[in-house]
Amino acid sequence: MKEKIDHIIEEIEKNLEFLQELGIDSIAKPDYNASGNSSQKQALISLEKEIKDCRECPLAQSRTKAVPGEGDIHTDLMFVGEGPGSEEDKQGRPFVGRAGKLLTRIIKAMTFDRRDVYITNVVKCRPPENRNPRNEEIQTCEKYLLKQIELISPKVIVTLGNVPTKYFLKESRGITALRGQFSSFHEIRIMPTFHPSYLVRNQGDKSLKKMVWQDMQKVMAVLGKK
Ligand code: URA
Ligand code: URA
C-alpha cells in the first residue's frame, strides 16, 4: 500500500515539474459546474460575442456597447428587461445602473446571487434617449434572446415591465393587469412583474415593491426556494 502511494506521489511530482517547465506555475481549481456542459457554455460565450459585434439594426449606430446579458448557463431562472440604459450602454453589462442595483437587491432577497441567474434584455443595444424599442428592432434582435433561452433552458423567466411581457405573452393588456400570474412560453413559465425602474420612479408608493415581492415569492416557490 505504502509503495503504491509513494508511486502516486512521485507521479504527481513529476507532472508538476513538467507543468513548471512549461511555465505554468499555478493550477486552477476545476470548474465542475462548467465541465458538465461545456459545449453549451462555449455556444453561449460565442453567442455573446456575436451580439457584441452585431450591426444588424439601426441601434448599432448609436450604441456605445452592445449588452448581450450575463449569468450562469445552468440556471433555472432568467430575468428579461427591455433594453440597455445609459450605464449599461457604457459598461456592456445588463442592469448595472440604478434600476439594476434594485434588481440585484431583489435577486439577493430571493436568496440567489446575480451570478446564479441569467439577466438579459429583449434588445441588446440601447435605444436613443431610452425610448421603447421598435417592433423592427425587436424582430431583428429576437434570434439572440431565443437562442439564449434555448441554451439556458430556464424553468422560469421573469419579464420586467411592459416590453418583455408583451414580447412573450403577445397580449394587449399591460403589466398592471398581467403581473403576478404565471403564463407559459413553450415549456417555460413566465412571471411578469413591474420593471425596477418603475419602482425607482415611484419610490413613494411602497405597495409596488410589495407586489413585486409577492410575484418573486411565487417564482421562489416554483424553484423550490420556499
Ligand atoms: N433597464 C432595462 O430594461 N435593462 C437594463 O439592462 C437596464 C435598465
Ligand atoms: N410600464 C412599464 O413598462 N413597466 C412597468 O413596470 C410599469 C409601467
XYZ file of C-alpha atoms and ligand atoms in Angstrom:
242
model
C 0.000 0.000 0.000
C 2.689 2.474 1.052
C 4.661 1.714 -2.075
C 1.636 2.434 -4.208
C 1.057 5.793 -2.513
C 4.732 6.713 -2.848
C 4.478 5.920 -6.524
C 1.391 8.078 -6.973
C 3.085 10.965 -5.161
C 6.146 10.575 -7.347
C 3.947 10.681 -10.461
C 2.222 13.847 -9.238
C 5.590 15.468 -8.508
C 6.797 14.634 -11.995
C 3.678 16.053 -13.519
C 4.014 19.255 -11.524
C 7.665 19.586 -12.574
C 6.598 19.141 -16.149
C 3.958 21.859 -15.849
C 6.516 24.133 -14.223
C 8.858 23.545 -17.156
C 6.074 24.614 -19.436
C 5.923 27.863 -17.487
C 2.696 27.036 -15.663
C 3.110 27.985 -12.017
C -0.392 27.649 -10.672
C -3.235 25.228 -11.220
C -6.800 26.470 -11.331
C -9.391 24.534 -9.416
C -11.503 22.683 -11.956
C -14.836 24.368 -12.629
C -17.083 21.344 -12.077
C -20.142 23.415 -12.747
C -18.966 24.308 -16.230
C -17.407 20.999 -17.187
C -20.712 19.120 -17.325
C -21.963 21.018 -20.288
C -19.035 22.849 -21.734
C -20.106 22.753 -25.376
C -23.264 24.611 -24.414
C -21.246 27.037 -22.376
C -18.970 27.622 -25.361
C -22.032 28.180 -27.539
C -23.332 30.803 -25.107
C -19.946 32.527 -24.999
C -19.740 32.671 -28.788
C -23.339 33.920 -28.977
C -22.456 36.714 -26.529
C -19.502 37.600 -28.743
C -21.673 37.608 -31.859
C -24.095 40.008 -30.126
C -21.249 42.350 -29.189
C -20.317 42.614 -32.880
C -23.864 42.790 -34.253
C -24.709 45.646 -36.636
C -27.985 44.351 -37.994
C -30.290 47.177 -36.910
C -30.011 50.967 -36.597
C -29.446 50.764 -32.825
C -25.904 49.588 -33.597
C -25.073 53.082 -34.887
C -25.989 54.941 -31.720
C -24.904 52.429 -29.113
C -21.576 52.506 -27.275
C -21.503 48.822 -26.352
C -23.973 46.064 -27.076
C -25.176 44.302 -23.925
C -25.568 40.563 -24.511
C -26.515 39.553 -20.980
C -24.711 37.700 -18.232
C -25.021 34.962 -15.668
C -24.990 31.228 -15.171
C -25.864 28.978 -18.106
C -27.044 26.292 -15.663
C -29.643 28.491 -14.031
C -33.376 27.789 -13.766
C -34.149 31.491 -13.626
C -33.836 34.249 -16.232
C -34.718 37.924 -15.936
C -35.544 39.750 -19.159
C -35.683 43.542 -19.276
C -36.433 45.928 -22.072
C -33.114 47.179 -23.367
C -29.874 48.674 -22.057
C -29.968 52.131 -20.460
C -27.111 54.628 -20.446
C -24.981 52.943 -17.779
C -25.451 49.519 -19.401
C -24.514 51.019 -22.783
C -21.267 52.350 -21.279
C -20.312 49.141 -19.491
C -21.699 46.487 -21.853
C -23.410 44.774 -18.894
C -27.127 44.436 -18.145
C -28.850 46.135 -15.218
C -25.879 47.936 -13.689
C -27.480 51.389 -13.286
C -29.969 52.490 -10.660
C -32.688 50.047 -11.689
C -30.027 47.342 -11.848
C -28.980 47.928 -8.246
C -32.574 47.433 -7.209
C -32.882 44.284 -9.346
C -29.685 42.957 -7.750
C -31.224 43.514 -4.306
C -34.419 41.743 -5.327
C -32.376 38.768 -6.573
C -30.476 38.667 -3.249
C -33.731 38.762 -1.332
C -34.761 35.693 -3.321
C -31.652 34.024 -1.825
C -29.898 33.957 -5.196
C -26.848 35.846 -6.305
C -26.743 37.799 -9.573
C -24.194 35.268 -10.806
C -26.610 32.370 -10.168
C -29.262 33.618 -12.605
C -29.164 34.915 -16.179
C -30.005 38.560 -16.856
C -30.649 39.977 -20.313
C -32.933 42.226 -22.347
C -35.279 41.994 -25.328
C -32.991 44.262 -27.364
C -29.258 44.170 -26.794
C -28.435 47.772 -27.771
C -29.601 50.970 -26.123
C -32.461 52.761 -27.857
C -31.623 56.511 -28.108
C -32.999 58.552 -25.172
C -34.200 55.254 -23.650
C -37.249 55.214 -25.919
C -39.057 51.883 -26.223
C -37.521 49.529 -28.762
C -39.399 49.479 -32.083
C -41.039 46.355 -33.438
C -38.488 46.014 -36.252
C -35.659 46.281 -33.722
C -37.239 43.621 -31.526
C -37.759 41.363 -34.535
C -34.176 41.736 -35.711
C -32.808 41.081 -32.235
C -35.130 38.274 -31.100
C -32.972 35.497 -32.558
C -30.415 36.283 -29.847
C -32.894 36.113 -26.993
C -34.438 32.913 -28.362
C -31.021 31.293 -28.698
C -30.120 32.330 -25.137
C -33.343 30.763 -23.888
C -32.667 27.584 -25.861
C -29.127 27.253 -24.468
C -30.048 28.106 -20.883
C -33.418 26.359 -20.880
C -34.703 28.019 -17.689
C -37.768 26.886 -15.738
C -38.935 30.448 -15.137
C -38.486 33.752 -16.960
C -39.330 36.912 -15.045
C -40.333 39.645 -17.501
C -39.619 43.135 -16.215
C -42.246 45.650 -17.301
C -44.346 46.013 -20.415
C -41.904 45.432 -23.250
C -40.667 41.905 -22.427
C -44.099 40.903 -21.096
C -45.728 41.859 -24.380
C -42.983 40.088 -26.291
C -43.572 36.735 -24.567
C -47.310 36.866 -23.986
C -48.495 38.587 -27.193
C -51.131 40.249 -25.013
C -52.508 43.731 -25.331
C -53.183 44.103 -21.592
C -50.476 45.950 -19.674
C -48.179 44.932 -16.863
C -50.562 46.061 -14.117
C -53.141 43.519 -15.318
C -50.681 40.752 -16.129
C -48.220 40.823 -13.234
C -48.270 38.163 -10.576
C -49.745 35.376 -12.679
C -47.800 32.676 -14.432
C -48.264 32.179 -18.160
C -46.210 29.975 -20.383
C -43.934 30.301 -23.362
C -43.262 26.850 -24.784
C -42.407 24.822 -21.648
C -41.187 27.821 -19.678
C -43.200 29.623 -17.029
C -43.345 33.374 -17.473
C -43.836 35.640 -14.458
C -44.447 39.274 -15.385
C -43.642 41.882 -12.773
C -43.040 45.631 -12.636
C -39.815 46.967 -14.066
C -37.355 48.026 -11.343
C -37.072 51.496 -12.904
C -40.824 51.871 -12.407
C -40.208 51.182 -8.694
C -37.346 53.688 -8.678
C -39.543 56.333 -10.321
C -42.338 55.684 -7.820
C -40.280 55.360 -4.637
C -43.118 56.829 -2.590
C -45.513 54.032 -3.454
C -44.483 51.204 -1.152
C -47.269 48.952 -2.436
C -45.415 48.462 -5.746
C -42.405 46.870 -4.051
C -44.695 44.625 -2.054
C -46.377 43.476 -5.256
C -43.038 42.679 -6.871
C -42.047 40.736 -3.784
C -45.294 38.736 -3.911
C -44.537 37.904 -7.543
C -40.981 36.823 -6.689
C -42.230 34.595 -3.869
C -44.325 32.713 -6.415
C -41.188 32.253 -8.517
C -39.243 31.036 -5.470
C -41.952 28.511 -4.686
C -41.713 27.059 -8.211
C -37.923 26.858 -7.886
C -38.109 25.142 -4.502
C -36.755 28.161 -2.620
C -39.541 28.353 -0.064
N -33.427 48.665 -17.969
C -33.571 47.562 -18.733
O -34.649 47.245 -19.218
N -32.489 46.835 -18.947
C -31.284 47.106 -18.449
O -30.344 46.351 -18.701
C -31.169 48.251 -17.636
C -32.249 49.016 -17.415
N -44.604 50.447 -17.551
C -43.615 49.553 -17.766
O -43.104 49.390 -18.870
N -43.189 48.823 -16.745
C -43.715 48.909 -15.507
O -43.268 48.186 -14.655
C -44.751 49.837 -15.311
C -45.177 50.589 -16.339
